[in-house]
Each structure stands twice: as structure tokens, then as C-alpha cells.
PDB file of C-alpha atoms in Angstrom:
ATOM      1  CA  UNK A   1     107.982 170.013 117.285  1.00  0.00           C
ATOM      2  CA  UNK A   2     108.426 165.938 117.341  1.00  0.00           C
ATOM      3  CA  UNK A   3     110.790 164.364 119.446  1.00  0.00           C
ATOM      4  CA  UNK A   4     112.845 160.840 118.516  1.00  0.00           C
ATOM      5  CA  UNK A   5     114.578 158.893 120.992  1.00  0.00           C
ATOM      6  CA  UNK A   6     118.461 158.209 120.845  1.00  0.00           C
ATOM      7  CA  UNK A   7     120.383 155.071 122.340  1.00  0.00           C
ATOM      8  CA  UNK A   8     122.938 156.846 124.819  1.00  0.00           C
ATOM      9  CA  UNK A   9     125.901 154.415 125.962  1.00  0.00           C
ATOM     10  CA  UNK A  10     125.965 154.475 129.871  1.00  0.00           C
ATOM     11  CA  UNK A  11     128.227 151.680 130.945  1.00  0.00           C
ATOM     12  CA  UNK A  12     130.866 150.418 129.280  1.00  0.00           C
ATOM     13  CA  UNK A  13     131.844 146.110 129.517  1.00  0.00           C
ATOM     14  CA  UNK A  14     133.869 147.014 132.057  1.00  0.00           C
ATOM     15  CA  UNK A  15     131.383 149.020 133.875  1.00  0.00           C
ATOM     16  CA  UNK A  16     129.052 146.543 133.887  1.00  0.00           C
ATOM     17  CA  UNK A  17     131.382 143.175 134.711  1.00  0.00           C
ATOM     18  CA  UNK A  18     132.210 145.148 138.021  1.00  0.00           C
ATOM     19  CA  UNK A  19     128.502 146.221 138.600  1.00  0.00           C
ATOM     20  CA  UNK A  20     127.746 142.158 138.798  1.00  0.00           C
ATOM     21  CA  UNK A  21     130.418 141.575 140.820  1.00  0.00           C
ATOM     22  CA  UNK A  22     129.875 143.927 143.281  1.00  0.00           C
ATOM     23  CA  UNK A  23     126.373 142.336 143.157  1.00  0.00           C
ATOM     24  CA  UNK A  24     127.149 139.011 143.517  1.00  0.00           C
ATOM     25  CA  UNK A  25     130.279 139.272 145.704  1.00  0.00           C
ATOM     26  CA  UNK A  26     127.806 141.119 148.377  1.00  0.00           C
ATOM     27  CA  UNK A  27     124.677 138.645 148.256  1.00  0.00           C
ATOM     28  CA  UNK A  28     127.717 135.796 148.592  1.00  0.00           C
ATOM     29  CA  UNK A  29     129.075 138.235 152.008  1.00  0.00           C
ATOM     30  CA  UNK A  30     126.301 138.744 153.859  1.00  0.00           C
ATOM     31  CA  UNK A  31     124.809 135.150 153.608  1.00  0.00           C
ATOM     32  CA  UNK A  32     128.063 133.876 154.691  1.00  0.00           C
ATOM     33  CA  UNK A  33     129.091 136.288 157.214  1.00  0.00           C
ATOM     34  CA  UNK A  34     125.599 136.116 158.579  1.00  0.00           C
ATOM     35  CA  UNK A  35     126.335 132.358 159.032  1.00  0.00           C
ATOM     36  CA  UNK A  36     129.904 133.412 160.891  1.00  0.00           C
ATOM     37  CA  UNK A  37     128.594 135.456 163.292  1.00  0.00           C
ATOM     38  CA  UNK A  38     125.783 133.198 163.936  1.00  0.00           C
ATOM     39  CA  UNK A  39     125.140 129.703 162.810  1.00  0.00           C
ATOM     40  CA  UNK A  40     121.561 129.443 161.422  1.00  0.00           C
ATOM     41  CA  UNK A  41     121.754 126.366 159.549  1.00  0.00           C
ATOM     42  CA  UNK A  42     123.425 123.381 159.974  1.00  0.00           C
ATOM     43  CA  UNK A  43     124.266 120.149 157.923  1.00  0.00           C
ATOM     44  CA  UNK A  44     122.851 117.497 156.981  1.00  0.00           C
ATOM     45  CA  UNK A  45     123.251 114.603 160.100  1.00  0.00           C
ATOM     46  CA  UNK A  46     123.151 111.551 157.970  1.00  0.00           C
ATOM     47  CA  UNK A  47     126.532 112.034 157.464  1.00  0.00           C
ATOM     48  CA  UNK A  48     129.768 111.922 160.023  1.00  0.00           C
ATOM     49  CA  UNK A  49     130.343 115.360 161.733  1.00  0.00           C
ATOM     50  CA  UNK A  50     134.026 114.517 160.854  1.00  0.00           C
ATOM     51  CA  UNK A  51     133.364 115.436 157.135  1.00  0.00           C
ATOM     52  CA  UNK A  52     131.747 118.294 157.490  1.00  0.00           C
ATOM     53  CA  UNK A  53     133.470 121.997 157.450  1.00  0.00           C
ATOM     54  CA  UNK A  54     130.347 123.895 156.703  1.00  0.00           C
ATOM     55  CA  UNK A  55     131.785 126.833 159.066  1.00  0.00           C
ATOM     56  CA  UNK A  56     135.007 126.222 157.081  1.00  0.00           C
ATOM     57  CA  UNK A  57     133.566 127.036 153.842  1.00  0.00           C
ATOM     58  CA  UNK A  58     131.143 129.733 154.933  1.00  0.00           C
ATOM     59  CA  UNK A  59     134.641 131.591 156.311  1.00  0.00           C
ATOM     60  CA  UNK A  60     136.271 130.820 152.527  1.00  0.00           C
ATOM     61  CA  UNK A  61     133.517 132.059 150.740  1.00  0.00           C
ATOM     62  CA  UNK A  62     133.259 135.136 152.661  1.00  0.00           C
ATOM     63  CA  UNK A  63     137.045 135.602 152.609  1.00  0.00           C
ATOM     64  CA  UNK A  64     136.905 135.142 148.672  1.00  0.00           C
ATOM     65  CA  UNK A  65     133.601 137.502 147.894  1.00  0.00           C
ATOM     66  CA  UNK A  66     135.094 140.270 150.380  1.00  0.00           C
ATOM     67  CA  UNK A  67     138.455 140.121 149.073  1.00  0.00           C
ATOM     68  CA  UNK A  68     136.942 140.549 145.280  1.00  0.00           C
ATOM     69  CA  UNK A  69     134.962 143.458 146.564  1.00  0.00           C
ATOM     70  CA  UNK A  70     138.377 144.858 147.686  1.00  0.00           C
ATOM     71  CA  UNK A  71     140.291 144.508 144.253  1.00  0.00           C
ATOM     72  CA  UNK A  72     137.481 145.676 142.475  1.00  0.00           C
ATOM     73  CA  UNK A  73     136.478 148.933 145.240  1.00  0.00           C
ATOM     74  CA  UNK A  74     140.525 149.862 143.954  1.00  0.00           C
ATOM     75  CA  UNK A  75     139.779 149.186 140.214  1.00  0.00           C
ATOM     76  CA  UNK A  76     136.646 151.323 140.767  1.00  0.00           C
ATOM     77  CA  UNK A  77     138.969 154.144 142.470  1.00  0.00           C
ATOM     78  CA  UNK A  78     141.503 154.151 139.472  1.00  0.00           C
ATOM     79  CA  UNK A  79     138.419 154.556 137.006  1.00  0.00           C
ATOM     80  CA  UNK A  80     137.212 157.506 139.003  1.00  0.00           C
ATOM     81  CA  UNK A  81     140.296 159.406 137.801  1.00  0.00           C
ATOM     82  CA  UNK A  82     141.393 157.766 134.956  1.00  0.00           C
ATOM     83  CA  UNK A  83     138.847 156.468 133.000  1.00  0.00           C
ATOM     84  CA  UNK A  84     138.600 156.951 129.302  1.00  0.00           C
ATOM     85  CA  UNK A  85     134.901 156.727 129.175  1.00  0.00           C
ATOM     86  CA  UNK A  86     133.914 158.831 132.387  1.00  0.00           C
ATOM     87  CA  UNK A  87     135.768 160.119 135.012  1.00  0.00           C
ATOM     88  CA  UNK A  88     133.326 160.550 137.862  1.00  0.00           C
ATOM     89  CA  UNK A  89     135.754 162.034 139.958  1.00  0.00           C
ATOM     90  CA  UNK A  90     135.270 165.378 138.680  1.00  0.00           C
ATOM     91  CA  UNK A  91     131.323 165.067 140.015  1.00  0.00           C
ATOM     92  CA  UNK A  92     132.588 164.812 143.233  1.00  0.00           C
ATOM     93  CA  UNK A  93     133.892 168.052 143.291  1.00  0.00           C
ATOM     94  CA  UNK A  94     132.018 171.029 145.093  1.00  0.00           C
ATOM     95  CA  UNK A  95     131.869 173.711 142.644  1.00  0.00           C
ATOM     96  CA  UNK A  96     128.228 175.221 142.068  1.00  0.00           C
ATOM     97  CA  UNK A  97     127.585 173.089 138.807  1.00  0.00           C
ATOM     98  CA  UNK A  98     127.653 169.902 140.959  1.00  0.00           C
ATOM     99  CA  UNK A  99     126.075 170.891 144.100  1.00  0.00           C
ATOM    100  CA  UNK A 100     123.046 172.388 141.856  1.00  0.00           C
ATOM    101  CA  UNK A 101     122.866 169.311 140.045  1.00  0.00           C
ATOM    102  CA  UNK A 102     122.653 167.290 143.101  1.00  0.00           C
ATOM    103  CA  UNK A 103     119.736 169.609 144.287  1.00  0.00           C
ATOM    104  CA  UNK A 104     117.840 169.382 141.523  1.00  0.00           C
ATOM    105  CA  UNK A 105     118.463 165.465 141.342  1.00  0.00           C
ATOM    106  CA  UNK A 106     117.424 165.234 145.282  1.00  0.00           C
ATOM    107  CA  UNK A 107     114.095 167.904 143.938  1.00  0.00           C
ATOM    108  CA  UNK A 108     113.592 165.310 141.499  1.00  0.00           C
ATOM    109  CA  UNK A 109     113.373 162.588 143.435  1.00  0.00           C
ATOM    110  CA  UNK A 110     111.324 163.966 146.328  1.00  0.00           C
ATOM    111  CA  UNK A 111     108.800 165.659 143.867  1.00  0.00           C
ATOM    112  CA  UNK A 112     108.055 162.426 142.039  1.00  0.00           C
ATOM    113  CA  UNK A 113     109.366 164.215 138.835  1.00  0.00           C
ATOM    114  CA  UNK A 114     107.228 167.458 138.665  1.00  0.00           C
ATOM    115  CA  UNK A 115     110.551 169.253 138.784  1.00  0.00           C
ATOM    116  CA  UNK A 116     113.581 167.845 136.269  1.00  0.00           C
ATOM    117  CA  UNK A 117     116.371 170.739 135.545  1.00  0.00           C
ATOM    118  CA  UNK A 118     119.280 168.819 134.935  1.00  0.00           C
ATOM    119  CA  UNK A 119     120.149 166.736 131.772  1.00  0.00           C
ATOM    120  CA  UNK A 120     119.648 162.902 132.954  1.00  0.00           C
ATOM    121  CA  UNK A 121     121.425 161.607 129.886  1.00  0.00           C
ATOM    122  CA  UNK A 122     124.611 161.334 131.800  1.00  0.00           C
ATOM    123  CA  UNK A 123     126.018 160.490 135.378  1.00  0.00           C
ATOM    124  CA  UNK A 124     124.540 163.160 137.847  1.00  0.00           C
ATOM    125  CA  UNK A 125     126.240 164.093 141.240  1.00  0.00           C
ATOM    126  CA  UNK A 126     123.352 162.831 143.149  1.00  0.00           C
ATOM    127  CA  UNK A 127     124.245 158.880 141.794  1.00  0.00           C
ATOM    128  CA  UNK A 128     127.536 159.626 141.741  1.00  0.00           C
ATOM    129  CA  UNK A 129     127.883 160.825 145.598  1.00  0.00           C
ATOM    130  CA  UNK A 130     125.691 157.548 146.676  1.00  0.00           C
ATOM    131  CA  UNK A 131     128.404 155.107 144.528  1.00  0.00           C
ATOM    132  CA  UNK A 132     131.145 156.725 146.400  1.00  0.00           C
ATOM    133  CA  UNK A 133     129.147 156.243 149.972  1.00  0.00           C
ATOM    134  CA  UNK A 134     128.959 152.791 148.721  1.00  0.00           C
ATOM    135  CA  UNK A 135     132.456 152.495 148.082  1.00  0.00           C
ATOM    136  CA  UNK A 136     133.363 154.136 151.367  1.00  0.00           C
ATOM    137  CA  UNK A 137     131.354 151.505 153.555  1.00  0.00           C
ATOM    138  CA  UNK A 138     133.361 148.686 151.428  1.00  0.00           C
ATOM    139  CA  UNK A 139     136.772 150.032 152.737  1.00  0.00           C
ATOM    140  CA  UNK A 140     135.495 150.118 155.832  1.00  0.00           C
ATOM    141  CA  UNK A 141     134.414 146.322 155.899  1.00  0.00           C
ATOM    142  CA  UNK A 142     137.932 145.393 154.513  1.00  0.00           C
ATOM    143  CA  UNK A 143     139.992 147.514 157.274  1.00  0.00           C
ATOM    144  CA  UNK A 144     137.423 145.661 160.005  1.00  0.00           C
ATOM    145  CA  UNK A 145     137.078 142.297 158.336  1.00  0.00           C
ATOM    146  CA  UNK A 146     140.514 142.031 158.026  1.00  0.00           C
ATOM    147  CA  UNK A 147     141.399 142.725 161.932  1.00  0.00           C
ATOM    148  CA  UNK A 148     138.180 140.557 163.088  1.00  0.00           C
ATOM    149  CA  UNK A 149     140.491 138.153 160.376  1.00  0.00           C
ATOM    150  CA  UNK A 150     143.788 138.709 162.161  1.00  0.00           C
ATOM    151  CA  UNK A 151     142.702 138.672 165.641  1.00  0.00           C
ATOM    152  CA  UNK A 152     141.686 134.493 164.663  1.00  0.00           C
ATOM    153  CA  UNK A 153     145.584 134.020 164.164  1.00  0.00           C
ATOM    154  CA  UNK A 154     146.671 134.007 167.812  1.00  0.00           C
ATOM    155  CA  UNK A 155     150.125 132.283 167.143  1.00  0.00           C
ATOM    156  CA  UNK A 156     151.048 135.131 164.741  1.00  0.00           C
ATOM    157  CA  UNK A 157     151.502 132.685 161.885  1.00  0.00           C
ATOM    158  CA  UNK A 158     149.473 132.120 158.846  1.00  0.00           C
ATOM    159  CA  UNK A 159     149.545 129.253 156.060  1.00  0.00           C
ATOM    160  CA  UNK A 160     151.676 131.445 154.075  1.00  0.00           C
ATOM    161  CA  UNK A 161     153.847 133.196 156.346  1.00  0.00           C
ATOM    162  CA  UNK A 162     154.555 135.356 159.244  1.00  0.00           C
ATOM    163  CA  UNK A 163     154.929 138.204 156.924  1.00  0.00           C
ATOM    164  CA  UNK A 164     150.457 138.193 156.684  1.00  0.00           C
ATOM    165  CA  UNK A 165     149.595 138.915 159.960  1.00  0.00           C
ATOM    166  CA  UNK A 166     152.479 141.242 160.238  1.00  0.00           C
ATOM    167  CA  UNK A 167     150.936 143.267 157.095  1.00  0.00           C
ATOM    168  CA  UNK A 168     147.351 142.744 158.585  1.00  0.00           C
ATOM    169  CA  UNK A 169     148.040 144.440 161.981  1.00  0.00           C
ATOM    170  CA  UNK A 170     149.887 147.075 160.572  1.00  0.00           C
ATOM    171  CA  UNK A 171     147.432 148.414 158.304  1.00  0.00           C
ATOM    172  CA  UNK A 172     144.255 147.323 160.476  1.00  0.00           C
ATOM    173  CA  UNK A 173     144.996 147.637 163.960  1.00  0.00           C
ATOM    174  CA  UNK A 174     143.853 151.219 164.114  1.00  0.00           C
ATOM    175  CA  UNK A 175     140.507 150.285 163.917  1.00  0.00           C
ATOM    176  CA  UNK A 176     141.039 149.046 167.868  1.00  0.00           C
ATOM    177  CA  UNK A 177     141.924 152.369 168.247  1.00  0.00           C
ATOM    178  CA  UNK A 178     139.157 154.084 167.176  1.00  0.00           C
ATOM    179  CA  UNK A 179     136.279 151.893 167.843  1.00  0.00           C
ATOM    180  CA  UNK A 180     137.405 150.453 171.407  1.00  0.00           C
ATOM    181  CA  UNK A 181     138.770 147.013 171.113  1.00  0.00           C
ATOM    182  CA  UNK A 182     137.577 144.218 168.925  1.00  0.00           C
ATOM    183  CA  UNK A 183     134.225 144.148 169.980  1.00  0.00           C
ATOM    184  CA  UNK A 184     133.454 147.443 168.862  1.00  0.00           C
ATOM    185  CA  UNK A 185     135.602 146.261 165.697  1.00  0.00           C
ATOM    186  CA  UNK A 186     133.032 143.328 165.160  1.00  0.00           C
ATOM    187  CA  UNK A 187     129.873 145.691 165.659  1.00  0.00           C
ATOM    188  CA  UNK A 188     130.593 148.119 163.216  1.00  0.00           C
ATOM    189  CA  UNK A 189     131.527 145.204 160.671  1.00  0.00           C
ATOM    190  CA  UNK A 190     128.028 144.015 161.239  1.00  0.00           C
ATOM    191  CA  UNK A 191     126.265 147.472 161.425  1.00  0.00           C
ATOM    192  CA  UNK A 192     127.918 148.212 158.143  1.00  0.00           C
ATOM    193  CA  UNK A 193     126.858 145.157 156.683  1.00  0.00           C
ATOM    194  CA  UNK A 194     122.998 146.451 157.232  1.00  0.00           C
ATOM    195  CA  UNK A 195     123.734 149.884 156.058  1.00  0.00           C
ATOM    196  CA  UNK A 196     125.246 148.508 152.971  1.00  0.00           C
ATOM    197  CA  UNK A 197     122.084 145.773 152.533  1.00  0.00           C
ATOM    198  CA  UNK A 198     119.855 149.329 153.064  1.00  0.00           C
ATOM    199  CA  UNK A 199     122.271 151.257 150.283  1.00  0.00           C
ATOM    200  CA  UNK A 200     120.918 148.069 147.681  1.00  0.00           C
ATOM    201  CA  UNK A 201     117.499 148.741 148.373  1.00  0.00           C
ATOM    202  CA  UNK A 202     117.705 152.125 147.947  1.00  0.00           C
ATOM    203  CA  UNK A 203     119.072 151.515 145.147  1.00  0.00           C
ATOM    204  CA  UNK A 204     117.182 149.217 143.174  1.00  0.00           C
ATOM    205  CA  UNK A 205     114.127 151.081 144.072  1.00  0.00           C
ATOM    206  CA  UNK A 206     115.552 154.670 142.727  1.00  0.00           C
ATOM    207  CA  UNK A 207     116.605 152.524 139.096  1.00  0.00           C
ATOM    208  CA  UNK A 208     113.398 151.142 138.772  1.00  0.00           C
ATOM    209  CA  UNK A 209     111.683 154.820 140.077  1.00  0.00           C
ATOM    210  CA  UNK A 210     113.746 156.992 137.546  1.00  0.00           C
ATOM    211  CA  UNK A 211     112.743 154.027 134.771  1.00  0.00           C
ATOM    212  CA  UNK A 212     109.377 154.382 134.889  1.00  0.00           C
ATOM    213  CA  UNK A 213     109.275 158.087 135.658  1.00  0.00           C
ATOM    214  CA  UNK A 214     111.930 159.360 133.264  1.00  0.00           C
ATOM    215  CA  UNK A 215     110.510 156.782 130.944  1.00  0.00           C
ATOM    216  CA  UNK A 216     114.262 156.457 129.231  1.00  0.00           C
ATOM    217  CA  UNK A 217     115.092 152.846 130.037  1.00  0.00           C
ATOM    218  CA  UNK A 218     118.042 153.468 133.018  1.00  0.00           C
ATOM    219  CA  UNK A 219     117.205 150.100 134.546  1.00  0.00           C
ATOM    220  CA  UNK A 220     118.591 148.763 130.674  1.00  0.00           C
ATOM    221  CA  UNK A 221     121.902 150.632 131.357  1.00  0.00           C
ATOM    222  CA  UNK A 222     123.551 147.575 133.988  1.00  0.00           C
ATOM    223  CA  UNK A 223     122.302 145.071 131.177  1.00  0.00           C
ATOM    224  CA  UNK A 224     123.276 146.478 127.706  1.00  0.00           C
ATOM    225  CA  UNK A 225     125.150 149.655 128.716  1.00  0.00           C
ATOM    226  CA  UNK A 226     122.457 152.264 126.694  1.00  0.00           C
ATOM    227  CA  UNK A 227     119.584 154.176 127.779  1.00  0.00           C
ATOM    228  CA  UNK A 228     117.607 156.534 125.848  1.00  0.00           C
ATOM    229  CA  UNK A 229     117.523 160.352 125.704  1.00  0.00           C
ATOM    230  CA  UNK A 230     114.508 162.000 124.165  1.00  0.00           C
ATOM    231  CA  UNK A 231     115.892 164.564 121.480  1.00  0.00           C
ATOM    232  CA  UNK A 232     113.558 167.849 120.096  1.00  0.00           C
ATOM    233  CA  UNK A 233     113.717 167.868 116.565  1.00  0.00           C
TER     234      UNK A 233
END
């Protein structure tokens, strides 16, 4: 029996326009919020101090890659119900179809491939549970970036209005609540910051580990939107 291999669309544009922004808007986050929370470079001196806003534009930066992160984390939500291509809300449901294929996935991984009984031609739970922890951790950074934001306007005014900081403590200062004051605020910002930079690297190693052991071109997929499923004829 001979086998021939068949492109299988993965990604849509769409898909993959918010795949590189999520990447980019998070390299462009952590390098600037790592410079917020503690200078580690400075600029150059052969120029007057007075012209320099390097913390200035670190702050704008960040505020401008998180808050893309945010509109795109609520795209990403819509398309998890409503997509026309793939809805992977329905993975995330715990019925025995899913939680089997998340074992096997899991069996897969930890067995180095001597055990595959789930079709890898489409979204599996496994992937689809470690997007949505993904997601997850990016809500939480807006909800405590936006009160470590809020606590900076002291006067209760903003460039644009009173009506901002009004909004912003309203819908973030629970998080003083439940993580005891801004300080705790500001550490799990930054602890979720390394658990997200940990989430990548898991990440990028599991594409390139399930390209060269399922040998069907996933790492491809954020690129051209195919991979390839190997057919029995």
C-alpha cells in the first residue's frame, strides 16, 4: 500500500497576521517593561539629558505592544466561537473525545512518538488547551498592567480625560484586592511576564519537535498556513 502526501490548510491570513503579532507585540513587552522596572541601559551622554525621554518611550512602546496584545487576545476570543474556519472552542470542552485526545497528545509527546493515536492533521486539545493558558496569562497582564498604569495618575486626571482613570479603577482595582496592594499587583505582572517568556519556549521547541518527528511540516503552518498529512492509498 503507497502513501502520498496532501497539503492540509492550518491557518488561515488571519490566523497567521495575529500569530506575528502576538509574537512581535511580546518580544516589544518584555524588552520594554524589563527596562521600566529596571533601567539597564541608558543613553547616549554626548547629548543633553534634556532631550532625552528614553524611559518615556520605553513606557509608550510597552503601552502600545500590550494594548495590541489586548485587542487581538479579544479578536482571538471571538474566533474561538465564531470562526468560519475553526472554532476551537468546542476542544475546550470536557467530553471523553477531547480529554482522550489530550492524553494521547501528552503520550505523544512524552514517548518521543512511539505512541500516536490521534489524527494530527487538525488542531488537537493538547495545543489548543496551551493557546488558551496563553491567552489567560495575557488578560491577566492587561487587568495588572493597567492598575500598575493607573496607580502613576495620582491627580486622577489623564491627557484625555477624567473619564480614563475612572474606567481603569473600576475594572482593575480588584486586583488590590486579591493580590494585597500594588506591590503584590507589580509582582505578579512581572512573574507572569516569565511564565509567559517560558510558555514561548515551550513552544517553539514542541513546533520544531512535532516537525521533525511527525515529519509533516507543522513548523510551515505559521508561514504559509499548510502542513502535510500522509494519506494510504
Amino acid at each position: 500500500m503507497s502513501e502520498k502526501i496532501v497539503p492540509v490548510k492550518r491557518m488561515t491570513v488571519t490566523m497567521r497576521i495575529i500569530h506575528w503579532t502576538n509574537v512581535f507585540c511580546i518580544i516589544i513587552a518584555v524588552i520594554t517593561g524589563l527596562y521600566i522596572a529596571n533601567p539597564y541601559y541608558q543613553a547616549l551622554i554626548s547629548e543633553p539629558a534634556a532631550y532625552k525621554f528614553v524611559m518615556a518611550y520605553n513606557r509608550f512602546f510597552h503601552f502600545i505592544a500590550a494594548l495590541l496584545l489586548d485587542i487581538v487576545s479579544i479578536v482571538i476570543a471571538y474566533l474561538y466561537f465564531r470562526s468560519n474556519f475553526e472554532r476551537y472552542a468546542y476542544k475546550l470542552i470536557p467530553n471523553r473525545q477531547n480529554i482522550n485526545e489530550f492524553k494521547e497528545v501528552f503520550l505523544n509527546l512524552i514517548t518521543l512518538n512511539r505512541r500516536k493515536n490521534f489524527d494530527s492533521s487538525h488542531a488537537d486539545s493538547f495545543n489548543v488547551v496551551w493557546f488558551t493558558v496563553l491567552h489567560l496569562m495575557l488578560v491577566l497582564m492587561l487587568f495588572t498592567g493597567f492598575q500598575l498604569y493607573v496607580a502613576g495618575l495620582g491627580s486622577g486626571l489623564s491627557s484625555i480625560g477624567s473619564w480614563w482613570p475612572w474606567l481603569l479603577h473600576i475594572t482593575t482595582d480588584w486586583t488590590l484586592w486579591v493580590f494585597g496592594g500594588l506591590a503584590g499587583v507589580r509582582l505578579v505582572h512581572h512573574f507572569t511576564m516569565y511564565l509567559i517568556l517560558a510558555w514561548v519556549m515551550f513552544h517553539i521547541y514542541y513546533q520544531i519537535w512535532r516537525t521533525i518527528f511527525w515529519k509533516e511540516g507543522d513548523i510551515a503552518i505559521v508561514f504559509g498556513g499548510y502542513k502535510f498529512k500522509r494519506v494510504k492509498e
